[in-house]
Amino acid sequence: YRREGYEIWRADLVVGSQIDPTSITNPHIRAHAFEGQLFRSVLEEALHAHRVRTQVLIEGDIYAKAAVQLKKPSAQLRHLIQTFGRFTEGPWRAEQKAAALAAWLALC
C-alpha cells in the first residue's frame, strides 16, 4: 500500500482475550494462550516499528466498546455489521464481523 502512496497509520487487533497465560492451569490451553500472546506482541512491535498505532480489542467486548466510541446502540451496530456481509464474497462469520467493526473503529 505504501508503494501506491497510501499511508497506513492505524491497525486494530481483535483478540479472544488478554488473559495472563501463567494463570491458566491446563498446560494445553496455557500453550495456546502463550501462542496468542506471542503472535499479538510480534504484530504490535512490527506495526509500532513502522509508526502504525495499534489498539487491542477483545472480541467479546468489541460491540460495547464500539457503541461508546461510535455513539450508537450495540444492537444497531450488530445489525449494520450483519448488513455489511451482504456486500462481500465468501464467509461472513463472527471473526469477519469483528474485523469489519475494528476497521470502522480505526477510522474514527
PDB file of C-alpha atoms in Angstrom:
ATOM      1  CA  TYR A   1       0.000   0.000   0.000  1.00  0.00           C
ATOM      2  CA  ARG A   2       2.778   2.437   0.818  1.00  0.00           C
ATOM      3  CA  ARG A   3       4.306   1.915  -2.624  1.00  0.00           C
ATOM      4  CA  GLU A   4       0.986   3.039  -4.081  1.00  0.00           C
ATOM      5  CA  GLY A   5       1.000   6.209  -1.982  1.00  0.00           C
ATOM      6  CA  TYR A   6      -1.285   5.139   0.857  1.00  0.00           C
ATOM      7  CA  GLU A   7      -0.317   5.935   4.421  1.00  0.00           C
ATOM      8  CA  ILE A   8      -1.098   3.264   6.982  1.00  0.00           C
ATOM      9  CA  TRP A   9      -1.424   4.920  10.375  1.00  0.00           C
ATOM     10  CA  ARG A  10      -3.672   2.658  12.442  1.00  0.00           C
ATOM     11  CA  ALA A  11      -4.375  -1.036  12.966  1.00  0.00           C
ATOM     12  CA  ASP A  12      -6.809  -2.503  15.457  1.00  0.00           C
ATOM     13  CA  LEU A  13      -6.148  -6.072  16.572  1.00  0.00           C
ATOM     14  CA  VAL A  14      -9.106  -8.236  17.582  1.00  0.00           C
ATOM     15  CA  VAL A  15      -8.194 -10.921  20.116  1.00  0.00           C
ATOM     16  CA  GLY A  16     -10.127 -13.566  22.018  1.00  0.00           C
ATOM     17  CA  SER A  17      -8.798 -12.449  25.394  1.00  0.00           C
ATOM     18  CA  GLN A  18      -5.849 -10.863  27.126  1.00  0.00           C
ATOM     19  CA  ILE A  19      -5.695 -13.312  29.993  1.00  0.00           C
ATOM     20  CA  ASP A  20      -2.290 -13.908  31.555  1.00  0.00           C
ATOM     21  CA  PRO A  21      -1.218 -17.355  30.282  1.00  0.00           C
ATOM     22  CA  THR A  22       0.514 -18.140  33.582  1.00  0.00           C
ATOM     23  CA  SER A  23      -2.892 -18.062  35.306  1.00  0.00           C
ATOM     24  CA  ILE A  24      -4.147 -20.987  33.185  1.00  0.00           C
ATOM     25  CA  THR A  25      -3.712 -24.370  34.858  1.00  0.00           C
ATOM     26  CA  ASN A  26      -4.341 -26.617  31.838  1.00  0.00           C
ATOM     27  CA  PRO A  27      -0.963 -26.939  30.034  1.00  0.00           C
ATOM     28  CA  HIS A  28      -2.508 -27.373  26.580  1.00  0.00           C
ATOM     29  CA  ILE A  29      -4.715 -24.288  26.891  1.00  0.00           C
ATOM     30  CA  ARG A  30      -1.842 -22.341  28.506  1.00  0.00           C
ATOM     31  CA  ALA A  31       0.345 -23.140  25.465  1.00  0.00           C
ATOM     32  CA  HIS A  32      -2.327 -21.727  23.153  1.00  0.00           C
ATOM     33  CA  ALA A  33      -2.579 -18.602  25.320  1.00  0.00           C
ATOM     34  CA  PHE A  34       1.204 -18.110  25.121  1.00  0.00           C
ATOM     35  CA  GLU A  35       0.978 -18.589  21.349  1.00  0.00           C
ATOM     36  CA  GLY A  36      -1.663 -15.877  21.095  1.00  0.00           C
ATOM     37  CA  GLN A  37       0.342 -13.553  23.324  1.00  0.00           C
ATOM     38  CA  LEU A  38       3.479 -14.081  21.204  1.00  0.00           C
ATOM     39  CA  PHE A  39       1.630 -13.500  17.929  1.00  0.00           C
ATOM     40  CA  ARG A  40      -0.022 -10.346  19.275  1.00  0.00           C
ATOM     41  CA  SER A  41       3.223  -8.902  20.692  1.00  0.00           C
ATOM     42  CA  VAL A  42       5.206  -9.584  17.493  1.00  0.00           C
ATOM     43  CA  LEU A  43       2.483  -7.997  15.386  1.00  0.00           C
ATOM     44  CA  GLU A  44       2.245  -4.948  17.664  1.00  0.00           C
ATOM     45  CA  GLU A  45       6.028  -4.482  17.681  1.00  0.00           C
ATOM     46  CA  ALA A  46       6.211  -4.707  13.883  1.00  0.00           C
ATOM     47  CA  LEU A  47       3.395  -2.197  13.481  1.00  0.00           C
ATOM     48  CA  HIS A  48       4.960   0.205  16.002  1.00  0.00           C
ATOM     49  CA  ALA A  49       8.305  -0.094  14.187  1.00  0.00           C
ATOM     50  CA  HIS A  50       6.514   1.266  11.115  1.00  0.00           C
ATOM     51  CA  ARG A  51       4.839   4.027  13.157  1.00  0.00           C
ATOM     52  CA  VAL A  52       1.414   2.402  12.949  1.00  0.00           C
ATOM     53  CA  ARG A  53      -0.733   2.992  16.035  1.00  0.00           C
ATOM     54  CA  THR A  54      -2.447  -0.079  17.401  1.00  0.00           C
ATOM     55  CA  GLN A  55      -5.363  -0.827  19.658  1.00  0.00           C
ATOM     56  CA  VAL A  56      -6.147  -4.286  21.008  1.00  0.00           C
ATOM     57  CA  LEU A  57      -9.852  -5.089  21.096  1.00  0.00           C
ATOM     58  CA  ILE A  58     -11.269  -8.099  22.912  1.00  0.00           C
ATOM     59  CA  GLU A  59     -13.757  -9.905  20.695  1.00  0.00           C
ATOM     60  CA  GLY A  60     -16.352 -10.318  23.449  1.00  0.00           C
ATOM     61  CA  ASP A  61     -16.288  -6.594  24.308  1.00  0.00           C
ATOM     62  CA  ILE A  62     -15.962  -5.094  20.843  1.00  0.00           C
ATOM     63  CA  TYR A  63     -19.623  -4.168  20.356  1.00  0.00           C
ATOM     64  CA  ALA A  64     -19.866  -2.487  23.771  1.00  0.00           C
ATOM     65  CA  LYS A  65     -16.672  -0.519  23.118  1.00  0.00           C
ATOM     66  CA  ALA A  66     -17.864   0.414  19.629  1.00  0.00           C
ATOM     67  CA  ALA A  67     -21.239   1.556  20.986  1.00  0.00           C
ATOM     68  CA  VAL A  68     -19.470   4.056  23.234  1.00  0.00           C
ATOM     69  CA  GLN A  69     -16.974   5.235  20.614  1.00  0.00           C
ATOM     70  CA  LEU A  70     -19.473   5.472  17.743  1.00  0.00           C
ATOM     71  CA  LYS A  71     -22.357   6.699  19.935  1.00  0.00           C
ATOM     72  CA  LYS A  72     -24.721   4.066  18.558  1.00  0.00           C
ATOM     73  CA  PRO A  73     -26.566   1.279  20.377  1.00  0.00           C
ATOM     74  CA  SER A  74     -24.843  -2.092  20.308  1.00  0.00           C
ATOM     75  CA  ALA A  75     -27.894  -3.736  18.700  1.00  0.00           C
ATOM     76  CA  GLN A  76     -27.840  -1.207  15.868  1.00  0.00           C
ATOM     77  CA  LEU A  77     -24.128  -1.831  15.305  1.00  0.00           C
ATOM     78  CA  ARG A  78     -24.714  -5.592  15.175  1.00  0.00           C
ATOM     79  CA  HIS A  79     -27.431  -5.062  12.577  1.00  0.00           C
ATOM     80  CA  LEU A  80     -25.241  -2.732  10.490  1.00  0.00           C
ATOM     81  CA  ILE A  81     -22.275  -5.106  10.593  1.00  0.00           C
ATOM     82  CA  GLN A  82     -24.541  -8.017   9.638  1.00  0.00           C
ATOM     83  CA  THR A  83     -25.761  -5.934   6.680  1.00  0.00           C
ATOM     84  CA  PHE A  84     -22.170  -5.330   5.517  1.00  0.00           C
ATOM     85  CA  GLY A  85     -21.944  -9.064   4.847  1.00  0.00           C
ATOM     86  CA  ARG A  86     -24.437  -8.787   2.011  1.00  0.00           C
ATOM     87  CA  PHE A  87     -21.815  -6.929   0.003  1.00  0.00           C
ATOM     88  CA  THR A  88     -18.973  -9.401   0.492  1.00  0.00           C
ATOM     89  CA  GLU A  89     -17.970 -12.590  -1.219  1.00  0.00           C
ATOM     90  CA  GLY A  90     -17.126 -15.572   0.903  1.00  0.00           C
ATOM     91  CA  PRO A  91     -17.795 -16.169   4.575  1.00  0.00           C
ATOM     92  CA  TRP A  92     -19.226 -13.567   6.945  1.00  0.00           C
ATOM     93  CA  ARG A  93     -18.686 -15.190  10.317  1.00  0.00           C
ATOM     94  CA  ALA A  94     -18.048 -13.647  13.729  1.00  0.00           C
ATOM     95  CA  GLU A  95     -14.344 -13.062  13.036  1.00  0.00           C
ATOM     96  CA  GLN A  96     -15.048 -11.192   9.779  1.00  0.00           C
ATOM     97  CA  LYS A  97     -17.715  -9.112  11.524  1.00  0.00           C
ATOM     98  CA  ALA A  98     -15.336  -8.254  14.375  1.00  0.00           C
ATOM     99  CA  ALA A  99     -12.616  -7.294  11.883  1.00  0.00           C
ATOM    100  CA  ALA A 100     -15.037  -5.041   9.994  1.00  0.00           C
ATOM    101  CA  LEU A 101     -16.110  -3.352  13.218  1.00  0.00           C
ATOM    102  CA  ALA A 102     -12.463  -2.919  14.264  1.00  0.00           C
ATOM    103  CA  ALA A 103     -11.699  -1.316  10.895  1.00  0.00           C
ATOM    104  CA  TRP A 104     -14.629   1.058  11.386  1.00  0.00           C
ATOM    105  CA  LEU A 105     -13.318   1.992  14.839  1.00  0.00           C
ATOM    106  CA  ALA A 106      -9.831   2.547  13.434  1.00  0.00           C
ATOM    107  CA  LEU A 107     -11.250   5.098  11.008  1.00  0.00           C
ATOM    108  CA  CYS A 108     -12.843   7.135  13.806  1.00  0.00           C
TER     109      CYS A 108
END
